[in-house]
Short mmCIF file of C-alpha atoms and ligand atoms in Angstrom, two decimals:
data_model
loop_
_atom_site.label_atom_id
_atom_site.label_comp_id
_atom_site.label_asym_id
_atom_site.label_seq_id
_atom_site.Cartn_x
_atom_site.Cartn_y
_atom_site.Cartn_z
CA MET A 1 -33.70 -8.62 -0.90
CA THR A 2 -31.73 -10.08 2.00
CA HIS A 3 -30.20 -7.56 4.35
CA PRO A 4 -27.20 -8.52 6.43
CA THR A 5 -28.44 -9.84 9.78
CA ALA A 6 -25.18 -9.42 11.71
CA ASN A 7 -22.47 -6.83 11.10
CA ARG A 8 -25.08 -4.33 9.93
CA THR A 9 -23.80 -1.19 11.56
CA VAL A 10 -20.46 0.04 10.24
CA LEU A 11 -18.57 3.08 11.53
CA ILE A 12 -16.30 4.61 8.88
CA SER A 13 -13.63 7.11 10.00
CA GLY A 14 -12.85 9.67 7.26
CA ALA A 15 -15.04 11.49 4.72
CA SER A 16 -12.74 12.08 1.76
CA VAL A 17 -12.71 9.51 -1.06
CA ALA A 18 -12.56 6.02 0.45
CA GLY A 19 -15.03 6.68 3.29
CA PRO A 20 -18.03 8.05 1.32
CA ALA A 21 -17.40 5.54 -1.51
CA LEU A 22 -17.59 2.67 0.97
CA ALA A 23 -20.70 4.21 2.58
CA LEU A 24 -22.39 4.34 -0.84
CA TRP A 25 -21.78 0.63 -1.49
CA LEU A 26 -22.61 -0.51 2.04
CA HIS A 27 -25.93 1.33 1.94
CA ARG A 28 -26.79 -0.32 -1.38
CA TYR A 29 -26.10 -3.74 0.13
CA GLY A 30 -28.38 -3.06 3.10
CA PHE A 31 -25.78 -2.16 5.75
CA VAL A 32 -26.16 0.89 7.99
CA PRO A 33 -23.00 3.01 7.65
CA THR A 34 -22.07 6.03 9.80
CA VAL A 35 -19.19 8.27 8.70
CA VAL A 36 -17.23 10.32 11.23
CA GLU A 37 -14.99 13.11 9.91
CA ARG A 38 -12.62 15.16 12.04
CA ALA A 39 -13.03 18.33 9.95
CA PRO A 40 -16.04 20.49 10.90
CA GLU A 41 -17.42 20.17 7.36
CA LEU A 42 -16.58 18.36 4.13
CA ARG A 43 -13.02 19.25 3.11
CA THR A 44 -13.36 20.45 -0.46
CA GLY A 45 -9.79 21.67 -1.07
CA GLY A 46 -7.06 19.65 -2.68
CA TYR A 47 -5.22 18.90 -5.87
CA LYS A 48 -6.06 17.08 -9.07
CA VAL A 49 -6.32 13.29 -8.89
CA ASP A 50 -6.57 10.69 -11.64
CA ILE A 51 -9.44 8.30 -12.26
CA ARG A 52 -8.02 5.57 -14.48
CA GLY A 53 -8.34 1.89 -15.31
CA THR A 54 -10.33 -0.18 -12.81
CA ALA A 55 -11.46 2.97 -10.98
CA VAL A 56 -13.29 4.19 -14.10
CA GLU A 57 -15.45 1.05 -14.12
CA VAL A 58 -15.98 1.29 -10.35
CA CYS A 59 -17.16 4.92 -10.74
CA ARG A 60 -19.50 3.86 -13.54
CA ARG A 61 -21.02 1.21 -11.25
CA MET A 62 -21.36 3.81 -8.50
CA GLY A 63 -23.27 6.03 -10.91
CA VAL A 64 -20.87 8.96 -10.50
CA LEU A 65 -18.96 8.83 -13.78
CA ASP A 66 -21.01 11.54 -15.51
CA ALA A 67 -20.56 13.88 -12.55
CA ILE A 68 -16.80 13.21 -12.62
CA ARG A 69 -16.71 13.99 -16.35
CA ALA A 70 -18.64 17.22 -15.71
CA GLY A 71 -16.11 18.19 -13.03
CA SER A 72 -13.06 17.20 -15.09
CA THR A 73 -9.94 19.36 -14.77
CA ASP A 74 -9.96 19.31 -18.59
CA MET A 75 -6.24 20.03 -18.72
CA ALA A 76 -4.92 20.84 -22.19
CA GLY A 77 -1.28 20.01 -21.50
CA GLY A 78 1.92 21.09 -19.87
CA SER A 79 5.37 22.46 -20.52
CA TYR A 80 8.84 22.59 -19.03
CA VAL A 81 10.40 26.03 -18.71
CA ASP A 82 14.01 27.06 -18.03
CA ALA A 83 15.23 29.54 -15.42
CA LYS A 84 14.40 32.43 -17.73
CA GLY A 85 10.84 31.19 -18.17
CA ARG A 86 11.43 30.09 -21.78
CA THR A 87 9.50 27.00 -22.89
CA VAL A 88 11.78 24.00 -23.39
CA GLY A 89 9.11 21.58 -24.60
CA GLU A 90 5.37 20.91 -24.40
CA MET A 91 3.16 17.84 -24.18
CA PRO A 92 -0.60 17.29 -24.44
CA ALA A 93 -2.37 16.21 -21.23
CA GLU A 94 -3.04 12.64 -22.45
CA ILE A 95 0.69 11.95 -22.71
CA PHE A 96 1.56 13.71 -19.43
CA GLY A 97 -1.09 11.67 -17.64
CA GLY A 98 -0.57 8.42 -19.57
CA ARG A 99 -4.29 8.47 -20.23
CA VAL A 100 -6.43 6.39 -22.55
CA GLU A 101 -10.03 7.02 -23.50
CA GLY A 102 -12.35 6.95 -20.48
CA ASP A 103 -9.67 8.05 -18.00
CA ASP A 104 -10.22 11.41 -16.37
CA GLU A 105 -8.85 13.80 -13.79
CA ILE A 106 -10.76 15.76 -11.15
CA MET A 107 -9.92 17.90 -8.13
CA ARG A 108 -9.92 15.70 -4.99
CA GLY A 109 -12.35 18.06 -3.26
CA ASP A 110 -14.82 17.90 -6.17
CA LEU A 111 -14.73 14.10 -6.06
CA ALA A 112 -15.31 14.11 -2.29
CA ARG A 113 -18.28 16.47 -2.79
CA ILE A 114 -19.83 14.23 -5.49
CA LEU A 115 -19.54 11.15 -3.24
CA TYR A 116 -20.86 13.03 -0.22
CA GLU A 117 -23.86 14.44 -2.11
CA ARG A 118 -24.72 10.92 -3.38
CA THR A 119 -24.74 9.50 0.14
CA ARG A 120 -25.76 12.22 2.59
CA ASP A 121 -29.51 11.44 2.42
CA ASP A 122 -28.96 7.77 3.23
CA VAL A 123 -25.91 7.83 5.45
CA GLU A 124 -25.32 9.40 8.86
CA TYR A 125 -22.39 11.84 8.77
CA LEU A 126 -20.81 13.12 11.99
CA PHE A 127 -18.59 16.11 11.26
CA GLY A 128 -16.20 17.68 13.73
CA ASP A 129 -15.65 14.49 15.68
CA SER A 130 -13.16 11.65 15.82
CA ILE A 131 -12.68 8.25 17.40
CA ALA A 132 -10.93 8.62 20.77
CA ALA A 133 -10.98 4.96 21.84
CA LEU A 134 -12.07 1.57 20.48
CA ASP A 135 -12.89 -1.60 22.39
CA ASP A 136 -13.42 -4.67 20.22
CA ASP A 137 -14.87 -7.40 22.47
CA GLY A 138 -15.30 -9.93 19.67
CA GLY A 139 -19.03 -9.40 19.32
CA GLY A 140 -18.89 -5.70 18.40
CA VAL A 141 -16.85 -2.54 18.88
CA ASP A 142 -17.53 0.01 21.62
CA VAL A 143 -16.46 3.40 20.33
CA THR A 144 -15.82 6.50 22.41
CA PHE A 145 -15.75 9.69 20.36
CA GLU A 146 -13.74 12.78 21.21
CA SER A 147 -17.06 14.57 21.81
CA GLY A 148 -17.64 12.12 24.65
CA THR A 149 -20.42 10.20 22.87
CA ARG A 150 -20.27 6.41 23.19
CA ARG A 151 -21.78 4.03 20.66
CA ARG A 152 -21.49 0.39 19.68
CA PHE A 153 -20.95 -0.73 16.06
CA ASP A 154 -20.65 -4.15 14.46
CA LEU A 155 -17.60 -3.13 12.40
CA VAL A 156 -15.21 -0.16 12.19
CA VAL A 157 -13.40 0.95 9.03
CA GLY A 158 -10.44 3.34 9.12
CA ALA A 159 -10.57 5.42 5.93
CA ASP A 160 -8.78 8.31 7.57
CA GLY A 161 -5.77 8.69 5.32
CA MET A 162 -2.02 8.28 5.46
CA HIS A 163 -1.81 9.38 9.11
CA SER A 164 -4.82 7.26 10.06
CA ASN A 165 -6.17 7.72 13.56
CA THR A 166 -7.83 4.30 13.45
CA ARG A 167 -4.56 2.64 12.44
CA ARG A 168 -2.73 4.32 15.32
CA LEU A 169 -5.38 3.23 17.85
CA VAL A 170 -5.51 -0.40 16.71
CA PHE A 171 -2.16 -1.21 15.04
CA GLY A 172 0.39 1.31 16.41
CA GLU A 173 2.27 4.50 15.58
CA ASP A 174 2.77 5.73 11.99
CA GLU A 175 6.54 5.07 12.06
CA ARG A 176 5.97 1.31 12.15
CA PHE A 177 4.27 1.35 8.77
CA GLU A 178 5.62 4.41 6.94
CA ARG A 179 8.36 3.91 4.31
CA TYR A 180 9.84 7.30 3.47
CA LEU A 181 10.74 7.61 -0.23
CA GLY A 182 13.30 10.42 0.14
CA ALA A 183 11.31 13.52 -0.82
CA TYR A 184 8.64 15.96 0.37
CA ILE A 185 5.72 17.45 -1.47
CA SER A 186 3.92 20.71 -0.76
CA ILE A 187 0.87 22.11 -2.53
CA PHE A 188 -1.44 25.07 -1.95
CA THR A 189 -3.81 27.43 -3.71
CA ALA A 190 -2.26 30.74 -4.78
CA PRO A 191 -2.84 33.65 -7.17
CA ASN A 192 -2.45 32.57 -10.80
CA ARG A 193 0.91 34.36 -11.20
CA LEU A 194 1.81 32.61 -14.47
CA GLY A 195 -1.57 33.33 -16.10
CA LEU A 196 -2.23 29.63 -16.81
CA THR A 197 -5.48 28.26 -18.24
CA ARG A 198 -5.94 24.48 -18.08
CA TRP A 199 -2.17 24.21 -18.24
CA GLU A 200 0.70 23.03 -16.02
CA THR A 201 4.19 24.49 -16.03
CA TYR A 202 7.18 22.55 -14.69
CA HIS A 203 10.60 23.82 -13.71
CA ALA A 204 13.40 21.51 -12.51
CA ARG A 205 16.34 22.40 -10.29
CA PRO A 206 18.83 20.01 -8.69
CA ASP A 207 16.89 17.85 -6.22
CA LYS A 208 13.73 19.93 -6.78
CA LEU A 209 10.73 20.10 -9.04
CA ILE A 210 8.20 22.92 -9.17
CA CYS A 211 4.83 22.57 -10.86
CA VAL A 212 2.19 25.29 -11.19
CA TYR A 213 -1.19 24.50 -12.70
CA SER A 214 -4.62 25.97 -13.16
CA ALA A 215 -7.40 23.52 -13.98
CA ALA A 216 -10.89 23.99 -15.41
CA GLY A 217 -13.27 24.97 -12.63
CA GLU A 218 -10.42 26.63 -10.73
CA GLN A 219 -11.29 30.28 -10.22
CA ALA A 220 -9.62 32.14 -13.10
CA HIS A 221 -7.34 34.04 -10.77
CA THR A 222 -6.08 31.03 -8.79
CA ALA A 223 -3.61 28.25 -9.41
CA LYS A 224 -2.01 25.43 -7.45
CA ASN A 225 1.65 25.86 -6.55
CA CYS A 226 3.31 22.47 -6.04
CA PHE A 227 6.87 21.88 -4.82
CA VAL A 228 8.78 18.60 -4.55
CA PHE A 229 12.19 18.48 -2.90
CA ALA A 230 14.53 15.60 -2.13
CA SER A 231 15.69 15.25 1.45
CA PRO A 232 17.82 12.25 2.44
CA GLU A 233 16.82 12.75 6.06
CA GLN A 234 13.23 12.92 7.26
CA LEU A 235 12.33 16.35 8.59
CA SER A 236 11.07 16.72 12.09
CA TYR A 237 7.87 18.75 12.48
CA ASP A 238 4.38 18.61 13.90
CA HIS A 239 1.71 17.70 11.32
CA ARG A 240 -0.59 20.38 12.75
CA ASP A 241 2.03 23.17 12.85
CA THR A 242 1.45 24.75 9.43
CA ALA A 243 3.57 27.83 10.19
CA HIS A 244 6.61 25.64 10.82
CA GLN A 245 5.93 23.65 7.64
CA LYS A 246 5.79 26.90 5.62
CA ARG A 247 9.21 27.84 7.01
CA LEU A 248 10.60 24.39 6.07
CA LEU A 249 9.37 24.91 2.50
CA ALA A 250 10.85 28.41 2.29
CA ASP A 251 14.20 27.10 3.62
CA ALA A 252 14.26 24.29 1.07
CA PHE A 253 13.87 26.76 -1.83
CA ALA A 254 15.84 29.70 -0.40
CA GLY A 255 18.07 31.38 -2.98
CA ASP A 256 16.37 29.78 -6.01
CA ASP A 257 15.53 31.97 -8.99
CA TRP A 258 12.87 31.73 -11.79
CA GLU A 259 9.47 32.57 -10.25
CA ILE A 260 10.24 30.58 -7.11
CA PRO A 261 10.49 33.45 -4.56
CA ARG A 262 7.07 34.81 -5.61
CA LEU A 263 5.47 31.36 -5.70
CA ILE A 264 6.84 30.44 -2.27
CA ALA A 265 5.82 33.80 -0.80
CA ASP A 266 2.19 32.97 -1.68
CA ALA A 267 2.29 30.14 0.87
CA ALA A 268 1.98 32.78 3.60
CA ASP A 269 -1.70 33.42 2.76
CA ALA A 270 -2.65 29.87 1.71
CA GLU A 271 -5.46 28.42 3.84
CA ASP A 272 -5.13 24.95 2.29
CA PHE A 273 -1.34 24.67 2.69
CA TYR A 274 -0.19 21.02 2.55
CA LEU A 275 3.26 19.58 3.17
CA ASP A 276 4.06 15.93 3.76
CA ALA A 277 6.65 13.26 3.16
CA ILE A 278 6.27 11.20 0.01
CA ALA A 279 5.90 7.87 1.74
CA LEU A 280 4.25 4.47 1.50
CA ILE A 281 2.17 2.76 4.15
CA GLU A 282 3.15 -0.89 4.23
CA MET A 283 1.32 -3.32 6.53
CA ASP A 284 1.35 -7.11 6.79
CA ARG A 285 -2.36 -7.09 7.46
CA TRP A 286 -5.12 -4.51 7.01
CA SER A 287 -7.54 -5.85 9.59
CA SER A 288 -7.59 -6.82 13.24
CA GLY A 289 -10.73 -8.36 14.69
CA ARG A 290 -13.69 -6.19 13.70
CA VAL A 291 -11.57 -3.24 12.52
CA VAL A 292 -10.32 -2.91 8.95
CA LEU A 293 -8.38 -0.21 7.08
CA LEU A 294 -9.17 1.18 3.65
CA GLY A 295 -7.49 3.51 1.12
CA ASP A 296 -4.40 5.49 2.15
CA ALA A 297 -4.88 4.36 5.78
CA ALA A 298 -4.15 0.77 4.73
CA HIS A 299 -1.74 1.16 1.84
CA CYS A 300 -0.88 4.74 0.87
CA ALA A 301 0.93 4.54 -2.46
CA SER A 302 1.96 8.24 -2.24
CA PRO A 303 1.29 11.04 -4.73
CA ALA A 304 4.14 9.58 -6.81
CA SER A 305 1.92 6.66 -7.81
CA GLY A 306 -0.91 8.82 -9.16
CA GLN A 307 -3.08 5.88 -8.12
CA GLY A 308 -4.06 6.52 -4.51
CA THR A 309 -7.55 7.72 -5.39
CA GLY A 310 -8.14 4.85 -7.78
CA LEU A 311 -7.05 2.34 -5.15
CA ALA A 312 -9.27 4.02 -2.52
CA LEU A 313 -12.32 3.83 -4.82
CA THR A 314 -11.59 0.27 -5.92
CA GLY A 315 -10.89 -0.84 -2.34
CA ALA A 316 -14.26 0.54 -1.22
CA TYR A 317 -16.02 -1.43 -3.97
CA VAL A 318 -14.15 -4.64 -3.08
CA LEU A 319 -14.53 -4.34 0.72
CA ALA A 320 -18.27 -3.69 0.50
CA GLY A 321 -18.73 -6.44 -2.10
CA GLU A 322 -16.87 -9.00 0.00
CA LEU A 323 -18.80 -8.03 3.16
CA ALA A 324 -22.09 -8.46 1.30
CA ALA A 325 -21.00 -11.72 -0.31
CA ALA A 326 -19.66 -13.23 2.92
CA HIS A 327 -23.11 -13.34 4.58
CA ASP A 328 -22.18 -11.73 7.88
CA ASP A 329 -18.77 -13.41 8.19
CA HIS A 330 -16.46 -10.39 8.42
CA ARG A 331 -13.31 -12.51 8.77
CA THR A 332 -13.91 -14.19 5.43
CA ALA A 333 -14.74 -10.81 3.91
CA PHE A 334 -11.61 -9.07 5.25
CA ASP A 335 -9.40 -11.93 4.02
CA ALA A 336 -10.97 -11.87 0.56
CA TYR A 337 -10.73 -8.04 0.36
CA GLU A 338 -7.03 -8.27 1.07
CA ARG A 339 -6.48 -11.12 -1.42
CA VAL A 340 -8.15 -9.14 -4.20
CA MET A 341 -6.45 -5.82 -3.46
CA ARG A 342 -2.93 -6.66 -2.28
CA PRO A 343 -1.15 -7.67 -5.53
CA GLY A 344 -2.39 -4.51 -7.28
CA VAL A 345 -1.53 -2.32 -4.29
CA GLU A 346 2.01 -3.72 -4.16
CA LEU A 347 2.53 -3.17 -7.88
CA ASN A 348 1.46 0.47 -7.51
CA GLN A 349 3.70 0.96 -4.50
CA ARG A 350 6.69 -0.40 -6.46
CA PHE A 351 5.77 1.94 -9.29
CA ALA A 352 5.72 4.92 -6.87
CA ALA A 353 9.05 4.00 -5.26
CA GLY A 354 10.65 3.92 -8.73
CA PHE A 355 8.96 7.05 -10.03
CA VAL A 356 9.82 9.22 -7.03
CA LYS A 357 13.49 8.96 -8.08
CA GLU A 358 12.54 10.41 -11.47
CA MET A 359 10.59 13.33 -10.01
CA THR A 360 13.69 15.20 -8.91
CA LEU A 361 17.11 14.98 -10.58
CA SER A 362 20.24 15.38 -8.50
CA SER A 363 22.47 17.51 -10.74
CA ARG A 364 22.44 20.26 -13.36
CA TRP A 365 23.77 17.97 -16.08
CA LYS A 366 20.99 15.39 -15.45
CA ILE A 367 18.46 18.21 -15.75
CA ALA A 368 20.17 19.45 -18.93
CA LEU A 369 19.93 15.93 -20.37
CA ARG A 370 16.25 15.69 -19.51
CA MET A 371 15.56 19.12 -21.00
CA ALA A 372 17.39 18.09 -24.18
CA MET A 373 15.07 15.08 -24.40
CA VAL A 374 11.99 17.18 -23.72
CA ARG A 375 13.09 19.62 -26.44
CA THR A 376 14.03 17.11 -29.14
CA LEU A 377 11.73 14.15 -28.53
CA PRO A 378 8.61 15.60 -30.20
CA ARG A 379 10.67 15.94 -33.40
CA THR A 380 12.07 12.39 -33.40
CA PRO A 381 10.52 9.22 -34.88
CA TRP A 382 10.55 7.60 -31.38
CA LYS A 383 8.10 10.04 -29.85
CA ASN A 384 5.18 7.62 -30.29
CA LEU A 385 7.18 4.74 -28.84
CA VAL A 386 8.11 6.76 -25.75
CA ALA A 387 4.51 7.95 -25.31
CA LYS A 388 3.30 4.34 -25.61
CA LYS A 389 5.83 3.12 -23.02
CA ILE A 390 4.69 5.81 -20.51
CA ARG A 391 1.03 4.97 -21.19
CA ASP A 392 1.53 1.18 -20.97
CA ASP A 393 3.35 1.42 -17.61
CA ILE A 394 0.67 3.68 -16.11
CA GLN A 395 -2.19 1.61 -17.52
CA ARG A 396 -0.70 -1.64 -16.16
CA ALA A 397 -0.69 -0.06 -12.69
CA ALA A 398 -4.20 1.38 -13.13
CA HIS A 399 -5.62 -2.04 -14.09
CA ALA A 400 -3.61 -3.97 -11.49
CA VAL A 401 -6.69 -4.67 -9.33
CA PRO A 402 -9.25 -6.64 -11.35
CA VAL A 403 -12.95 -5.66 -11.40
CA LYS A 404 -14.47 -8.53 -9.44
CA GLU A 405 -18.19 -9.23 -9.86
CA TYR A 406 -20.31 -9.51 -6.70
CA ARG A 407 -23.52 -11.44 -7.34
CA VAL A 408 -25.38 -10.01 -4.38
CA PRO A 409 -28.68 -8.15 -4.45
CA VAL A 410 -28.57 -4.38 -4.05
CA ARG A 411 -31.18 -1.95 -2.67
CA GLY A 412 -33.90 -1.13 -5.13
CA TYR A 413 -33.35 -4.27 -7.21
CA GLU A 414 -34.98 -7.67 -7.14
CA PRO A 415 -33.17 -10.48 -5.33
CA GLY A 416 -31.22 -12.54 -7.80
CA CYS A 417 -30.50 -9.67 -10.16
CA ALA A 418 -26.95 -9.88 -11.31
CA ALA A 419 -24.01 -7.79 -10.18
CA PRO A 420 -24.21 -4.26 -8.80
CA THR A 421 -23.47 -3.13 -12.36
CA VAL A 422 -27.22 -2.95 -12.78
CA SER A 423 -27.41 -0.12 -10.31
CA ALA A 424 -24.95 2.11 -12.16
C1 FAD B 1 -0.23 16.38 -3.33
C2 FAD B 1 -0.97 15.13 -3.64
C3 FAD B 1 -1.22 14.79 -4.96
C4 FAD B 1 -1.91 13.61 -5.26
N1 FAD B 1 -2.15 13.29 -6.55
C5 FAD B 1 -2.82 12.16 -6.84
C6 FAD B 1 -3.11 11.80 -8.19
O1 FAD B 1 -2.73 12.48 -9.14
N2 FAD B 1 -3.82 10.69 -8.42
C7 FAD B 1 -4.27 9.90 -7.40
O2 FAD B 1 -4.92 8.90 -7.68
N3 FAD B 1 -4.02 10.21 -6.12
C8 FAD B 1 -3.30 11.31 -5.82
N4 FAD B 1 -3.03 11.62 -4.53
C9 FAD B 1 -3.42 10.68 -3.48
C10 FAD B 1 -4.87 10.80 -3.08
O3 FAD B 1 -5.17 12.09 -2.65
C11 FAD B 1 -5.14 9.81 -1.95
O4 FAD B 1 -4.60 8.57 -2.27
C12 FAD B 1 -6.64 9.66 -1.77
O5 FAD B 1 -7.21 10.91 -1.43
C13 FAD B 1 -6.89 8.63 -0.66
O6 FAD B 1 -8.18 8.79 -0.19
P1 FAD B 1 -8.55 8.37 1.30
O7 FAD B 1 -10.01 8.63 1.40
O8 FAD B 1 -8.03 7.01 1.57
O9 FAD B 1 -7.71 9.32 2.24
P2 FAD B 1 -7.68 10.91 2.35
O10 FAD B 1 -8.06 11.55 1.08
O11 FAD B 1 -6.36 11.26 2.94
O12 FAD B 1 -8.83 11.25 3.40
C14 FAD B 1 -8.76 10.97 4.76
C15 FAD B 1 -9.92 11.66 5.46
O13 FAD B 1 -9.92 11.29 6.82
C16 FAD B 1 -10.10 12.45 7.60
N5 FAD B 1 -9.51 12.23 8.91
C17 FAD B 1 -8.21 12.29 9.26
N6 FAD B 1 -8.07 12.03 10.55
C18 FAD B 1 -9.30 11.78 11.04
C19 FAD B 1 -9.80 11.45 12.33
N7 FAD B 1 -9.00 11.35 13.41
N8 FAD B 1 -11.13 11.24 12.47
C20 FAD B 1 -11.98 11.36 11.41
N9 FAD B 1 -11.55 11.71 10.17
C21 FAD B 1 -10.22 11.90 10.00
C22 FAD B 1 -9.42 13.56 6.81
O14 FAD B 1 -9.86 14.86 7.20
C23 FAD B 1 -9.85 13.19 5.41
O15 FAD B 1 -11.10 13.74 5.09
C24 FAD B 1 -2.34 12.77 -4.21
C25 FAD B 1 -2.10 13.12 -2.88
C26 FAD B 1 -1.42 14.29 -2.59
C27 FAD B 1 -1.16 14.62 -1.16
#
C-alpha cells in the first residue's frame, strides 16, 4: 500500500464526533493523526443524536454500525401534554424522528466513546490541552499548545465545535460566522421526575417548548430536561459561566406552571448543564492554507437540523477520502471536500432555519391549534400522508450529501482493492 509521503502528520483539535471519526479514516489511509481535546478526559455526557441517511452508510464503512445499534436510545415514542399533565396526543418514535429502516439514535457521549475506543490504540490523543497559537509557513504548521509544548504538523483540522478555537485563531471571532436563529436551547441530566421509560414528553407554552426524555441506557432514575425559548435579542453571557446561564434559564421560565418549576430547579445540581444559542455557522470557505475546519466548527447546522452529527461523520469520511485521493496535494483535497459537502450542508442549514420557527409557537391560540392537530390527526385519513411528508423532508436532508467512493488503498488491504467499503 502507498502511504502519503507529504502531509502525513495531521493535528485534529476536538475529540467528540468529527475529530475521532476523521482520525479513524486518516489512520486507515496511512496518515499519522494526533487529536488534542481541551477536556481532561473524553466528554461522555450529552443528548440523543440521530444517525440517518448517508451517515448510516458512513458508519457501516467505519465498522461502528453494530456498536451504534447496541447503544441505541431505543425510544418507543413521545407525547404532548397540557398544563395539567394530561396527554393530548402520542406518536411512535419513527414518526417523531422521521426515521426509515436503518436509521438510529444514540447518545452523543456513547457515540464519542465508540469512536474513541476504535481509534485510541492507533491514534495519539492529548487530553487537557488546546492549541494556543498556529503558524502556517506554507510548508507545515508550527503549533504551540497551551501546555507550552511546541510541535510541527503537516496539516491542522479544527473539529472543535460551534465555538471552534481553531476557527477563531485562523479565521476570526465567532460573531463573523454565527447566524442566530432567534432561540436558545438548554439541556441537562436530572432526576426522572416524570417516571419516563424510553419516552419523551413535550409541553408547549408561548415562545417556549419543554421536552423531557429518558432513553434506553440512561440510568433508570435519570432523564434529560430540555428547554427551548425564543428570544428576539441575543443574550449576553460568558460561555464558561454556567451559574449565570442557569439564572438566564430560570428567568426565561419564571412563573410558568406544569412541572416547569421542579424541572428548572434540577438545573442547580446538573454537572452537564448546557445552554447555547440555536445558531448556524456560515463561512465562505472552510480552509486557509494548511488548516481546515470540520463538523460544527465549519458549518454548524444547529440542533434544529437534527443533522449535525450526520454531517460531522460524513464530513470526516469525505475529508479523509479526498486527502488520500489527492496524493499529498492538500489544496486539491480541501477544494474537493468542500465541493462534495457544501450543497448538502446548505440544504440542512435551510431546513434548520425553517424548523426553528416551528419549535416554539408565539401565542396560546397557535398552541391550541397545534394541540388540536396532535389530538385529532391520528384519527384522520391524512395521518399517513402527514407522516410521509415529515419523513420525506427529513430523509431528503439526511441524504443531501452523496456517499462518494474513494478508490484508495486502506491499511490492512492489498493495494488496488476497491473502496474503503471493504474495511467495514
Ligand atoms: C442540545 C443539542 C441537541 C442536538 N441534537 C442533535 C440531533 O438530534 N441530531 C444530530 O445529528 N445532531 C444533534 N446535535 C448536534 C450535534 O451534537 C453536533 O452537530 C455534533 O456533535 C458535531 O460534532 P463535532 O465533533 O463537530 O463538534 P462537537 O460535538 O461540538 O465537539 C467539539 C469538541 O471539541 C472540543 N473542544 C472545544 N474547544 C476545544 C479546544 N480549544 N481545544 C481542543 N478541543 C476543544 C470539545 O470539548 C468537544 O469535545 C445537537 C446538539 C445540541 C447542542
